[in-house]
Amino acid sequence: TFRRYARFSASNLKVAASAITANLGLFALGSIIGCVLMMWGGIISVLFKFYFDNNNDTSNCDDDCEMDMDMDGVDLLIYFLLSCSFIWTWLVSIYVGQVTVAGVVGTYWTVPREAESCCSSALVNSFIRSVTFSFGSICKGALILAVVKALRVLSDQLRDQERQNNNAAGSFLLCILTCILQLLEDIIEYANKWALSYVGLYGFNYIDACKEVLSLLKNRGWDAIVTDDISSYVTFMFTLITGLLNGGVAIVLPTVGILANSESVDKMDLFCIGLFLGLFAGAILFNFVGGAVNTTIICFAEMPGDLERNHPKLSEEMRSSWLDTFPTCGLPVAVAV
């Protein structure tokens, strides 16, 4: 299956990468989003620690000094709200980037002269739209997913608590609930992935964007095709490579230059810190690439003529790879939106 879809996925990635490299200011936006998320994560971590350190009895510790984390109704509510707050903020920040990328790719596709500089008008205008007119749609999509994710996290916590209390029936029921929530989470993530590209392209509200993009893919017969797209595996691998390389640099850095004579630090600790930071940065930046690929697929389904007119070489490659991969589907034709 991978071999079958490799060429078309490669052409999608090439168009997406072309749009992103023509607007390098997107990397600055990704860096800003990363800094915001790290600060917010630190704040939420402090709040978690402050609340549960002050509301759990640590006097009755076992031999490993593990405190009793049985939570009552108020504790569970606080746990859920803090989890939901962190996840919602994380998703809103990521989705602002995705919607901005979708607007940039759409402009690069249709009016390339407005999207061919570091801080192009397409980038600036797309970002402004994402934090103004489209911000409500972004928050709505993020909130729905954040609530489901937070409920799953809470369900996991309760399941572990029931296991510690040797309550097999409760643990089994919570395991089923967790599976249901995970399935619902996957469905919402799939819808958001495509709907937010539509929001960035056309400025639709969240509900209408979900209806339009899923209807488009279904009517085109592309709902199975996009499921089999392997671009996400490529971006995951690059994210992993970024983390590993960053971990390697973190190990080597203290041994060179002015840091060579510094106090020795455990190399595994350095590697883990570097790996975490690399994965964190890579996940945000390559998430932009994933958003650009999704937008490319939508634009190719709706506006193939614009790509041929503005980027003939890229268009020829996409058309050729499409016919090689899906010879019975024919080339897509433009549709009115």
Tab-separated table of C-alpha atoms in Angstrom:
chain	number	residue	atom	x	y	z
A	1	THR	CA	0.000	0.000	0.000
A	2	PHE	CA	2.803	2.422	0.839
A	3	ARG	CA	4.449	1.873	-2.524
A	4	ARG	CA	1.172	2.483	-4.329
A	5	TYR	CA	0.558	5.877	-2.741
A	6	ALA	CA	4.172	6.991	-2.416
A	7	ARG	CA	4.387	9.020	-5.617
A	8	PHE	CA	1.150	10.955	-5.135
A	9	SER	CA	2.006	11.646	-1.491
A	10	ALA	CA	5.460	12.821	-2.580
A	11	SER	CA	3.940	15.258	-5.069
A	12	ASN	CA	1.589	16.573	-2.355
A	13	LEU	CA	4.547	17.107	-0.047
A	14	LYS	CA	6.473	18.858	-2.806
A	15	VAL	CA	3.681	21.369	-3.450
A	16	ALA	CA	3.167	21.916	0.290
A	17	ALA	CA	6.906	22.381	0.868
A	18	SER	CA	7.086	24.788	-2.069
A	19	ALA	CA	4.361	26.956	-0.516
A	20	ILE	CA	5.974	26.894	2.925
A	21	THR	CA	9.517	27.658	1.723
A	22	ALA	CA	8.128	30.576	-0.259
A	23	ASN	CA	6.747	31.957	3.030
A	24	LEU	CA	9.487	31.284	5.578
A	25	GLY	CA	7.779	33.571	8.067
A	26	LEU	CA	5.653	30.527	8.916
A	27	PHE	CA	8.635	29.126	10.824
A	28	ALA	CA	8.722	32.282	12.947
A	29	LEU	CA	5.013	31.813	13.651
A	30	GLY	CA	5.699	28.210	14.632
A	31	SER	CA	8.445	29.343	17.018
A	32	ILE	CA	6.110	31.854	18.656
A	33	ILE	CA	3.412	29.208	19.065
A	34	GLY	CA	5.990	26.852	20.589
A	35	CYS	CA	7.066	29.459	23.156
A	36	VAL	CA	3.452	30.190	24.090
A	37	LEU	CA	2.706	26.499	24.582
A	38	MET	CA	5.816	25.922	26.698
A	39	MET	CA	4.898	28.821	28.984
A	40	TRP	CA	1.288	27.675	29.261
A	41	GLY	CA	2.401	24.110	29.951
A	42	GLY	CA	4.620	25.398	32.761
A	43	ILE	CA	1.755	27.377	34.277
A	44	ILE	CA	-0.631	24.408	34.186
A	45	SER	CA	2.040	22.128	35.685
A	46	VAL	CA	2.529	24.538	38.589
A	47	LEU	CA	-1.238	24.718	39.148
A	48	PHE	CA	-1.526	20.928	39.106
A	49	LYS	CA	1.300	20.556	41.623
A	50	PHE	CA	0.068	23.364	43.865
A	51	TYR	CA	-3.485	22.041	44.077
A	52	PHE	CA	-2.764	18.347	44.555
A	53	ASP	CA	0.192	18.923	46.897
A	54	ASN	CA	-2.074	20.965	49.133
A	55	ASN	CA	-5.137	18.734	48.915
A	56	ASN	CA	-3.670	15.247	49.299
A	57	ASP	CA	-2.459	13.727	52.524
A	58	THR	CA	1.229	12.855	52.247
A	59	SER	CA	1.577	11.697	55.841
A	60	ASN	CA	0.609	8.107	55.014
A	61	CYS	CA	3.255	7.180	52.458
A	62	ASP	CA	4.221	3.630	51.608
A	63	ASP	CA	7.796	2.373	51.438
A	64	ASP	CA	8.310	4.056	48.068
A	65	CYS	CA	6.780	7.249	49.410
A	66	GLU	CA	3.917	7.221	46.910
A	67	MET	CA	1.124	9.366	48.245
A	68	ASP	CA	-2.498	8.345	48.134
A	69	MET	CA	-4.013	9.964	45.027
A	70	ASP	CA	-7.631	8.862	45.526
A	71	MET	CA	-9.641	11.841	44.354
A	72	ASP	CA	-13.064	12.958	45.473
A	73	GLY	CA	-15.625	14.802	43.331
A	74	VAL	CA	-13.983	18.224	43.713
A	75	ASP	CA	-10.539	16.823	42.917
A	76	LEU	CA	-11.903	15.141	39.796
A	77	LEU	CA	-13.559	18.373	38.671
A	78	ILE	CA	-10.360	20.372	39.171
A	79	TYR	CA	-8.363	17.658	37.386
A	80	PHE	CA	-10.772	17.748	34.443
A	81	LEU	CA	-10.859	21.550	34.203
A	82	LEU	CA	-7.074	21.926	34.332
A	83	SER	CA	-6.619	19.168	31.760
A	84	CYS	CA	-9.267	20.687	29.508
A	85	SER	CA	-7.736	24.153	29.862
A	86	PHE	CA	-4.282	22.947	28.878
A	87	ILE	CA	-5.491	20.837	25.948
A	88	TRP	CA	-7.841	23.552	24.659
A	89	THR	CA	-5.090	26.178	24.693
A	90	TRP	CA	-2.696	23.751	23.015
A	91	LEU	CA	-5.218	22.935	20.268
A	92	VAL	CA	-6.242	26.554	19.691
A	93	SER	CA	-2.597	27.548	19.249
A	94	ILE	CA	-1.931	24.664	16.856
A	95	TYR	CA	-5.129	25.311	14.901
A	96	VAL	CA	-4.306	29.005	14.501
A	97	GLY	CA	-1.139	27.857	12.777
A	98	GLN	CA	-3.013	25.337	10.626
A	99	VAL	CA	-5.623	27.858	9.503
A	100	THR	CA	-2.889	30.369	8.714
A	101	VAL	CA	-1.017	27.766	6.676
A	102	ALA	CA	-4.204	26.864	4.796
A	103	GLY	CA	-4.729	30.509	3.844
A	104	VAL	CA	-1.125	30.829	2.688
A	105	VAL	CA	-1.269	27.649	0.599
A	106	GLY	CA	-4.585	28.732	-0.940
A	107	THR	CA	-3.115	32.101	-1.925
A	108	TYR	CA	0.064	30.464	-3.245
A	109	TRP	CA	-2.165	28.180	-5.301
A	110	THR	CA	-4.363	30.911	-6.807
A	111	VAL	CA	-2.440	34.221	-6.556
A	112	PRO	CA	1.234	33.252	-6.116
A	113	ARG	CA	2.594	36.800	-6.385
A	114	GLU	CA	0.992	37.541	-2.990
A	115	ALA	CA	2.628	34.542	-1.300
A	116	GLU	CA	6.244	34.506	-2.389
A	117	SER	CA	8.177	36.317	0.337
A	118	CYS	CA	9.199	35.686	3.921
A	119	CYS	CA	6.460	37.823	5.467
A	120	SER	CA	4.149	37.981	2.484
A	121	SER	CA	0.773	39.682	2.471
A	122	ALA	CA	-0.792	36.217	2.267
A	123	LEU	CA	0.900	35.200	5.525
A	124	VAL	CA	0.013	38.398	7.362
A	125	ASN	CA	-3.596	38.454	6.147
A	126	SER	CA	-4.097	34.737	6.831
A	127	PHE	CA	-2.807	35.106	10.380
A	128	ILE	CA	-5.018	38.143	11.026
A	129	ARG	CA	-8.073	36.238	9.761
A	130	SER	CA	-7.209	33.232	11.919
A	131	VAL	CA	-7.130	35.311	15.125
A	132	THR	CA	-10.171	37.454	14.245
A	133	PHE	CA	-12.879	36.272	11.847
A	134	SER	CA	-12.006	32.566	12.040
A	135	PHE	CA	-11.045	32.483	15.712
A	136	GLY	CA	-14.517	31.402	16.832
A	137	SER	CA	-14.457	28.420	14.473
A	138	ILE	CA	-10.976	27.504	15.689
A	139	CYS	CA	-12.031	27.687	19.333
A	140	LYS	CA	-15.180	25.649	18.684
A	141	GLY	CA	-13.338	22.842	16.940
A	142	ALA	CA	-10.623	22.882	19.597
A	143	LEU	CA	-13.112	22.912	22.481
A	144	ILE	CA	-15.048	19.888	21.226
A	145	LEU	CA	-11.859	17.887	20.882
A	146	ALA	CA	-10.393	19.213	24.152
A	147	VAL	CA	-13.432	18.100	26.164
A	148	VAL	CA	-13.258	14.580	24.722
A	149	LYS	CA	-9.497	14.376	25.301
A	150	ALA	CA	-9.854	15.643	28.874
A	151	LEU	CA	-12.609	13.118	29.551
A	152	ARG	CA	-10.351	10.349	28.260
A	153	VAL	CA	-7.511	11.544	30.502
A	154	LEU	CA	-9.914	11.604	33.446
A	155	SER	CA	-11.158	8.139	32.556
A	156	ASP	CA	-7.581	6.842	32.492
A	157	GLN	CA	-6.943	8.374	35.907
A	158	LEU	CA	-10.098	6.830	37.374
A	159	ARG	CA	-9.284	3.441	35.840
A	160	ASP	CA	-5.855	3.453	37.479
A	161	GLN	CA	-7.477	4.465	40.750
A	162	GLU	CA	-9.951	1.580	40.538
A	163	ARG	CA	-7.110	-0.843	39.804
A	164	GLN	CA	-5.268	0.334	42.909
A	165	ASN	CA	-8.460	-0.246	44.889
A	166	ASN	CA	-8.787	-3.755	43.368
A	167	ASN	CA	-12.159	-2.926	41.855
A	168	ALA	CA	-12.172	-5.145	38.752
A	169	ALA	CA	-15.717	-4.269	37.643
A	170	GLY	CA	-15.124	-0.531	37.846
A	171	SER	CA	-11.798	-0.836	36.071
A	172	PHE	CA	-13.402	-2.872	33.257
A	173	LEU	CA	-16.225	-0.368	32.730
A	174	LEU	CA	-13.789	2.536	32.681
A	175	CYS	CA	-11.639	0.657	30.167
A	176	ILE	CA	-14.658	0.391	27.853
A	177	LEU	CA	-15.405	4.101	28.383
A	178	THR	CA	-11.803	4.967	27.514
A	179	CYS	CA	-12.027	2.983	24.256
A	180	ILE	CA	-15.261	4.772	23.299
A	181	LEU	CA	-13.736	8.171	24.049
A	182	GLN	CA	-10.607	7.269	22.058
A	183	LEU	CA	-12.765	6.346	19.058
A	184	LEU	CA	-14.738	9.584	19.343
A	185	GLU	CA	-11.483	11.511	19.666
A	186	ASP	CA	-10.131	9.975	16.455
A	187	ILE	CA	-13.318	10.886	14.558
A	188	ILE	CA	-13.209	14.512	15.719
A	189	GLU	CA	-9.497	14.806	14.922
A	190	TYR	CA	-10.164	13.525	11.414
A	191	ALA	CA	-13.001	16.025	10.883
A	192	ASN	CA	-10.982	18.919	12.315
A	193	LYS	CA	-7.983	18.123	10.116
A	194	TRP	CA	-9.975	18.799	6.966
A	195	ALA	CA	-12.512	21.310	8.259
A	196	LEU	CA	-9.876	23.760	9.484
A	197	SER	CA	-8.203	23.733	6.076
A	198	TYR	CA	-11.574	24.773	4.650
A	199	VAL	CA	-11.868	27.475	7.297
A	200	GLY	CA	-8.470	28.849	6.266
A	201	LEU	CA	-9.279	28.672	2.553
A	202	TYR	CA	-12.793	30.105	2.483
A	203	GLY	CA	-13.538	31.523	5.928
A	204	PHE	CA	-16.467	29.156	6.581
A	205	ASN	CA	-17.676	28.642	10.117
A	206	TYR	CA	-16.711	25.380	11.760
A	207	ILE	CA	-19.950	23.428	11.234
A	208	ASP	CA	-20.337	24.475	7.594
A	209	ALA	CA	-16.676	23.717	6.945
A	210	CYS	CA	-17.105	20.173	8.306
A	211	LYS	CA	-20.135	19.598	6.101
A	212	GLU	CA	-18.571	21.076	2.962
A	213	VAL	CA	-15.185	19.377	3.084
A	214	LEU	CA	-16.514	15.934	4.026
A	215	SER	CA	-19.171	16.260	1.322
A	216	LEU	CA	-16.498	17.242	-1.190
A	217	LEU	CA	-14.287	14.252	-0.385
A	218	LYS	CA	-17.242	11.857	-0.369
A	219	ASN	CA	-18.705	13.145	-3.656
A	220	ARG	CA	-15.306	12.922	-5.286
A	221	GLY	CA	-14.843	9.431	-3.946
A	222	TRP	CA	-11.725	10.637	-2.149
A	223	ASP	CA	-12.739	9.694	1.391
A	224	ALA	CA	-10.833	6.409	1.102
A	225	ILE	CA	-7.986	8.056	-0.809
A	226	VAL	CA	-7.184	10.635	1.876
A	227	THR	CA	-7.322	7.910	4.517
A	228	ASP	CA	-4.555	6.087	2.664
A	229	ASP	CA	-2.350	9.170	2.209
A	230	ILE	CA	1.047	8.414	3.747
A	231	SER	CA	2.293	11.993	4.119
A	232	SER	CA	1.544	11.880	7.851
A	233	TYR	CA	4.008	9.002	8.258
A	234	VAL	CA	6.685	11.084	6.528
A	235	THR	CA	6.116	14.088	8.791
A	236	PHE	CA	6.152	11.797	11.847
A	237	MET	CA	9.491	10.324	10.782
A	238	PHE	CA	10.991	13.795	10.269
A	239	THR	CA	9.707	14.833	13.697
A	240	LEU	CA	11.328	11.772	15.251
A	241	ILE	CA	14.600	12.405	13.387
A	242	THR	CA	14.557	16.028	14.576
A	243	GLY	CA	14.166	14.870	18.175
A	244	LEU	CA	16.971	12.312	17.910
A	245	LEU	CA	19.354	14.778	16.270
A	246	ASN	CA	18.560	17.377	18.897
A	247	GLY	CA	19.237	14.795	21.614
A	248	GLY	CA	22.605	13.994	20.016
A	249	VAL	CA	23.534	17.671	19.873
A	250	ALA	CA	22.579	18.042	23.547
A	251	ILE	CA	25.081	15.288	24.425
A	252	VAL	CA	27.911	16.699	22.313
A	253	LEU	CA	27.450	20.396	23.128
A	254	PRO	CA	28.908	20.367	26.683
A	255	THR	CA	32.128	18.803	25.366
A	256	VAL	CA	33.055	21.622	22.971
A	257	GLY	CA	33.939	25.307	23.217
A	258	ILE	CA	33.522	27.245	26.429
A	259	LEU	CA	31.366	24.466	27.906
A	260	ALA	CA	34.146	21.880	27.702
A	261	ASN	CA	35.339	22.498	31.249
A	262	SER	CA	31.921	22.698	32.852
A	263	GLU	CA	30.814	20.245	35.505
A	264	SER	CA	29.910	16.844	34.162
A	265	VAL	CA	26.232	16.164	33.605
A	266	ASP	CA	24.632	12.792	33.048
A	267	LYS	CA	24.526	12.223	29.289
A	268	MET	CA	21.201	10.415	29.421
A	269	ASP	CA	19.601	13.426	31.110
A	270	LEU	CA	21.029	15.700	28.416
A	271	PHE	CA	19.792	13.381	25.676
A	272	CYS	CA	16.283	13.214	27.154
A	273	ILE	CA	16.060	17.001	27.456
A	274	GLY	CA	17.330	17.466	23.901
A	275	LEU	CA	15.000	14.750	22.616
A	276	PHE	CA	11.977	16.336	24.292
A	277	LEU	CA	12.740	19.811	22.976
A	278	GLY	CA	13.437	18.447	19.498
A	279	LEU	CA	10.213	16.464	19.403
A	280	PHE	CA	8.274	19.451	20.730
A	281	ALA	CA	9.660	21.849	18.110
A	282	GLY	CA	9.456	19.263	15.341
A	283	ALA	CA	5.843	18.404	16.149
A	284	ILE	CA	4.805	22.044	15.816
A	285	LEU	CA	6.763	22.807	12.634
A	286	PHE	CA	5.920	19.572	10.836
A	287	ASN	CA	2.308	20.002	11.898
A	288	PHE	CA	2.419	23.033	9.592
A	289	VAL	CA	3.624	20.755	6.808
A	290	GLY	CA	0.776	18.326	7.504
A	291	GLY	CA	-1.725	21.191	7.350
A	292	ALA	CA	-0.230	22.348	4.058
A	293	VAL	CA	-0.551	18.819	2.611
A	294	ASN	CA	-4.228	18.629	3.630
A	295	THR	CA	-4.888	21.989	2.002
A	296	THR	CA	-3.054	20.880	-1.130
A	297	ILE	CA	-5.350	17.857	-1.458
A	298	ILE	CA	-8.458	20.037	-1.072
A	299	CYS	CA	-7.181	22.590	-3.602
A	300	PHE	CA	-6.313	19.831	-6.063
A	301	ALA	CA	-9.847	18.468	-5.706
A	302	GLU	CA	-11.499	21.859	-6.233
A	303	MET	CA	-9.091	24.065	-8.183
A	304	PRO	CA	-6.745	21.957	-10.343
A	305	GLY	CA	-6.827	24.582	-13.096
A	306	ASP	CA	-5.336	27.285	-10.853
A	307	LEU	CA	-2.329	25.125	-10.085
A	308	GLU	CA	-1.761	24.428	-13.789
A	309	ARG	CA	-1.983	28.114	-14.631
A	310	ASN	CA	0.267	29.364	-11.826
A	311	HIS	CA	2.636	26.427	-11.242
A	312	PRO	CA	2.672	24.295	-14.406
A	313	LYS	CA	5.593	22.070	-13.374
A	314	LEU	CA	4.069	21.230	-10.005
A	315	SER	CA	0.704	20.681	-11.672
A	316	GLU	CA	2.154	18.300	-14.234
A	317	GLU	CA	3.815	16.279	-11.494
A	318	MET	CA	0.625	16.078	-9.413
A	319	ARG	CA	-1.506	15.110	-12.407
A	320	SER	CA	0.959	12.468	-13.529
A	321	SER	CA	1.303	10.962	-10.053
A	322	TRP	CA	-2.474	11.020	-9.618
A	323	LEU	CA	-3.074	9.091	-12.829
A	324	ASP	CA	-0.345	6.598	-11.955
A	325	THR	CA	-1.793	6.019	-8.495
A	326	PHE	CA	-5.528	6.160	-9.353
A	327	PRO	CA	-5.782	5.359	-13.071
A	328	THR	CA	-9.529	4.655	-12.953
A	329	CYS	CA	-10.514	7.916	-11.207
A	330	GLY	CA	-9.592	10.374	-13.945
A	331	LEU	CA	-8.294	13.879	-13.327
A	332	PRO	CA	-10.239	16.150	-10.977
A	333	VAL	CA	-12.128	19.106	-12.430
A	334	ALA	CA	-12.863	22.456	-10.817
A	335	VAL	CA	-16.005	22.819	-8.737
A	336	ALA	CA	-17.850	25.924	-7.567
A	337	VAL	CA	-17.766	26.756	-3.881
